[in-house]
Tab-separated table of C-alpha atoms in Angstrom:
chain	number	residue	atom	x	y	z
Q	1	UNK	CA	0.000	0.000	0.000
Q	2	UNK	CA	1.370	3.413	-0.900
Q	3	UNK	CA	0.449	7.054	-0.493
Q	4	UNK	CA	-0.216	8.554	-3.934
Q	5	UNK	CA	0.467	12.252	-3.404
Q	6	UNK	CA	0.929	15.044	-0.899
Q	7	UNK	CA	3.254	15.459	2.058
Q	8	UNK	CA	3.898	11.711	2.409
Q	9	UNK	CA	3.883	10.864	-1.319
Q	10	UNK	CA	5.534	7.554	-2.110
Q	11	UNK	CA	5.534	6.149	1.434
Q	12	UNK	CA	4.904	2.388	1.419
Q	13	UNK	CA	3.339	0.207	4.104
Q	14	UNK	CA	3.397	-3.580	4.038
Q	15	UNK	CA	-0.032	-5.034	4.772
Q	16	UNK	CA	0.102	-8.286	6.769
Q	17	UNK	CA	-0.906	-11.348	4.708
Q	18	UNK	CA	-3.420	-12.333	7.367
Q	19	UNK	CA	-5.595	-9.257	6.754
Q	20	UNK	CA	-9.115	-9.727	5.421
Q	21	UNK	CA	-9.376	-6.115	4.252
Q	22	UNK	CA	-8.782	-5.359	0.598
Q	23	UNK	CA	-7.309	-1.875	0.287
Q	24	UNK	CA	-8.575	0.270	-2.560
Q	25	UNK	CA	-6.144	-0.352	-5.413
Q	26	UNK	CA	-3.564	2.355	-6.126
Q	27	UNK	CA	-5.005	2.715	-9.640
Q	28	UNK	CA	-8.570	3.242	-8.378
Q	29	UNK	CA	-7.429	5.478	-5.508
Q	30	UNK	CA	-5.363	7.719	-7.783
Q	31	UNK	CA	-8.199	8.060	-10.293
Q	32	UNK	CA	-10.944	8.799	-7.768
Q	33	UNK	CA	-8.791	11.428	-6.054
Q	34	UNK	CA	-8.147	13.045	-9.461
Q	35	UNK	CA	-11.934	13.279	-9.897
Q	36	UNK	CA	-12.364	14.608	-6.352
Q	37	UNK	CA	-9.909	17.452	-6.980
Q	38	UNK	CA	-12.664	18.999	-9.120
Q	39	UNK	CA	-15.098	18.904	-6.194
Q	40	UNK	CA	-13.048	19.602	-3.116
Q	41	UNK	CA	-9.918	21.296	-1.819
Q	42	UNK	CA	-8.475	18.825	0.675
Q	43	UNK	CA	-6.294	21.466	2.360
Q	44	UNK	CA	-7.899	22.143	5.743
Q	45	UNK	CA	-10.926	19.919	4.982
Q	46	UNK	CA	-12.435	17.734	7.685
Q	47	UNK	CA	-12.784	14.102	6.632
Q	48	UNK	CA	-14.356	10.878	7.825
Q	49	UNK	CA	-13.102	7.481	6.650
Q	50	UNK	CA	-15.660	4.752	7.418
Q	51	UNK	CA	-14.757	1.047	7.296
Q	52	UNK	CA	-11.113	2.181	7.181
Q	53	UNK	CA	-9.650	-1.304	6.728
Q	54	UNK	CA	-5.926	-0.812	6.183
Q	55	UNK	CA	-6.128	2.974	6.543
Q	56	UNK	CA	-5.139	3.608	2.931
Q	57	UNK	CA	-7.686	6.420	2.472
Q	58	UNK	CA	-6.995	7.895	5.928
Q	59	UNK	CA	-3.283	8.146	5.114
Q	60	UNK	CA	-4.025	9.666	1.707
Q	61	UNK	CA	-6.296	12.298	3.274
Q	62	UNK	CA	-3.659	13.114	5.889
Q	63	UNK	CA	-0.999	13.447	3.187
Q	64	UNK	CA	-3.233	15.809	1.196
Q	65	UNK	CA	-3.504	18.238	4.100
Q	66	UNK	CA	-6.862	17.596	5.731
Q	67	UNK	CA	-7.148	19.486	9.002
Q	68	UNK	CA	-8.809	16.492	10.664
Q	69	UNK	CA	-9.399	12.876	9.662
Q	70	UNK	CA	-11.522	10.531	11.729
Q	71	UNK	CA	-10.902	6.897	10.836
Q	72	UNK	CA	-13.457	4.307	11.996
Q	73	UNK	CA	-12.554	0.612	11.857
Q	74	UNK	CA	-14.057	-2.233	13.850
Q	75	UNK	CA	-11.398	-4.926	13.405
Q	76	UNK	CA	-8.829	-4.845	16.219
Q	77	UNK	CA	-5.863	-5.857	14.037
Q	78	UNK	CA	-6.718	-3.411	11.271
Q	79	UNK	CA	-7.174	-0.611	13.803
Q	80	UNK	CA	-3.778	-1.417	15.320
Q	81	UNK	CA	-2.204	-1.419	11.827
Q	82	UNK	CA	-3.624	2.061	11.139
Q	83	UNK	CA	-2.162	3.297	14.430
Q	84	UNK	CA	1.239	1.793	13.534
Q	85	UNK	CA	1.215	3.493	10.111
Q	86	UNK	CA	0.379	6.828	11.744
Q	87	UNK	CA	3.185	6.324	14.245
Q	88	UNK	CA	5.637	5.731	11.377
Q	89	UNK	CA	4.634	9.067	9.799
Q	90	UNK	CA	4.755	11.001	13.068
Q	91	UNK	CA	7.881	12.806	14.203
Q	92	UNK	CA	8.610	14.629	17.473
Q	93	UNK	CA	8.354	17.956	15.632
Q	94	UNK	CA	5.275	16.920	13.652
Q	95	UNK	CA	2.834	14.803	15.648
Q	96	UNK	CA	-0.208	13.549	13.771
Q	97	UNK	CA	-2.815	14.922	16.145
Q	98	UNK	CA	-5.087	15.651	13.171
Q	99	UNK	CA	-5.963	11.949	12.775
Q	100	UNK	CA	-8.337	10.292	15.212
Q	101	UNK	CA	-8.396	6.507	14.746
Q	102	UNK	CA	-11.510	5.032	16.348
Q	103	UNK	CA	-12.001	1.323	16.898
Q	104	UNK	CA	-15.713	0.727	16.735
Q	105	UNK	CA	-18.852	-0.077	14.806
Q	106	UNK	CA	-19.480	2.344	11.927
Q	107	UNK	CA	-23.261	2.325	12.379
Q	108	UNK	CA	-23.017	3.154	16.084
Q	109	UNK	CA	-20.514	5.896	15.289
Q	110	UNK	CA	-22.835	7.437	12.692
Q	111	UNK	CA	-25.812	7.315	15.091
Q	112	UNK	CA	-23.947	9.270	17.773
Q	113	UNK	CA	-21.775	11.560	15.639
Q	114	UNK	CA	-22.612	15.253	16.046
Q	115	UNK	CA	-19.896	16.566	13.719
Q	116	UNK	CA	-20.230	17.466	10.036
Q	117	UNK	CA	-17.523	16.810	7.454
Q	118	UNK	CA	-16.375	18.255	4.147
Q	119	UNK	CA	-15.603	14.761	2.884
Q	120	UNK	CA	-16.738	11.254	3.786
Q	121	UNK	CA	-15.361	8.047	2.310
Q	122	UNK	CA	-16.955	4.652	2.990
Q	123	UNK	CA	-15.619	1.313	1.797
Q	124	UNK	CA	-17.755	-1.337	3.511
Q	125	UNK	CA	-17.311	-5.055	2.891
Q	126	UNK	CA	-19.117	-5.694	-0.401
Q	127	UNK	CA	-21.119	-8.539	1.211
Q	128	UNK	CA	-22.409	-6.341	4.058
Q	129	UNK	CA	-26.210	-6.725	4.131
Q	130	UNK	CA	-26.691	-3.070	5.216
Q	131	UNK	CA	-24.552	-1.767	2.321
Q	132	UNK	CA	-27.489	-0.381	0.251
Q	133	UNK	CA	-28.741	1.674	3.231
Q	134	UNK	CA	-25.479	3.494	3.959
Q	135	UNK	CA	-25.989	6.543	1.667
Q	136	UNK	CA	-29.440	7.208	3.169
Q	137	UNK	CA	-28.035	6.810	6.677
Q	138	UNK	CA	-25.250	9.349	5.998
Q	139	UNK	CA	-27.765	11.948	4.766
Q	140	UNK	CA	-30.395	11.220	7.432
Q	141	UNK	CA	-27.766	11.926	10.107
Q	142	UNK	CA	-26.706	15.132	8.302
Q	143	UNK	CA	-22.999	14.272	8.439
Q	144	UNK	CA	-21.952	16.344	5.418
Q	145	UNK	CA	-21.400	20.071	5.459
Q	146	UNK	CA	-23.054	22.164	2.776
Q	147	UNK	CA	-21.474	21.166	-0.571
Q	148	UNK	CA	-19.700	18.257	1.155
Q	149	UNK	CA	-18.819	15.156	-0.860
Q	150	UNK	CA	-19.500	11.532	0.045
Q	151	UNK	CA	-17.673	8.785	-1.866
Q	152	UNK	CA	-19.070	5.284	-1.535
Q	153	UNK	CA	-17.047	2.308	-2.738
Q	154	UNK	CA	-19.172	-0.711	-3.647
Q	155	UNK	CA	-19.471	-3.746	-5.902
Q	156	UNK	CA	-20.724	-3.617	-9.485
Q	157	UNK	CA	-24.163	-4.978	-8.549
Q	158	UNK	CA	-25.266	-1.706	-6.947
Q	159	UNK	CA	-26.730	1.328	-8.683
Q	160	UNK	CA	-27.300	4.493	-6.635
Q	161	UNK	CA	-28.080	6.810	-9.579
Q	162	UNK	CA	-31.690	7.319	-8.409
Q	163	UNK	CA	-30.571	8.648	-5.009
Q	164	UNK	CA	-31.490	12.312	-4.528
Q	165	UNK	CA	-27.891	13.286	-3.630
Q	166	UNK	CA	-26.196	11.185	-6.336
Q	167	UNK	CA	-23.724	13.094	-8.542
Q	168	UNK	CA	-21.831	10.512	-10.584
Q	169	UNK	CA	-20.523	6.958	-10.789
Q	170	UNK	CA	-16.943	5.979	-11.572
Q	171	UNK	CA	-15.619	2.490	-12.243
Q	172	UNK	CA	-11.956	1.436	-12.259
Q	173	UNK	CA	-11.655	-2.267	-12.976
Q	174	UNK	CA	-13.716	-4.083	-10.335
Q	175	UNK	CA	-13.827	-1.016	-8.075
Q	176	UNK	CA	-16.967	1.140	-8.243
Q	177	UNK	CA	-17.456	4.531	-6.664
Q	178	UNK	CA	-20.699	6.455	-6.326
Q	179	UNK	CA	-20.312	10.138	-5.510
Q	180	UNK	CA	-22.923	12.064	-3.573
Q	181	UNK	CA	-23.097	15.737	-2.691
Q	182	UNK	CA	-24.850	17.559	0.119
Q	183	UNK	CA	-27.312	20.115	-1.127
Q	184	UNK	CA	-26.533	23.789	-0.961
Q	185	UNK	CA	-28.673	25.656	1.507
Q	186	UNK	CA	-31.172	27.879	-0.213
Q	187	UNK	CA	-31.447	31.483	0.872
Q	188	UNK	CA	-34.983	32.058	1.913
């Protein structure tokens, strides 16, 4: 796993063979971030990485200058791996206090979260039975700031184009992304 661009560009992290998580491929990650550059300035953005897995997206967001990244991962070993990667990037003069790795259930986190974000990324297990409900859940809980972007990674069998916040779909090999945008507030 490598960081594509930004402050930590080119840094590599070896993922243990025993991991169940499949990190977003470098090819797909690079392409989706190129698309996202047209929607969002990552400098100083607040971000939420749900189902963080190996932390690939969390590290990319950190490298791109997000002011805060909250990373939520339930698996103990994956959470520990994310913490180890962050420790490797941290220096005494540059602690990574902008990243908050949380070990916990994504759905419980969303239910209790009171913060809004400029950017949310979710990469749930493709077999997760609740997968089709996640976009609605994000918008019901009002987790995106005005004009915020939500990127949802999913299998090819899902189509979210009828969702009221849907913006576009991108496919890179077997990796599919649906992009959603929070509505602008209308002046009354």
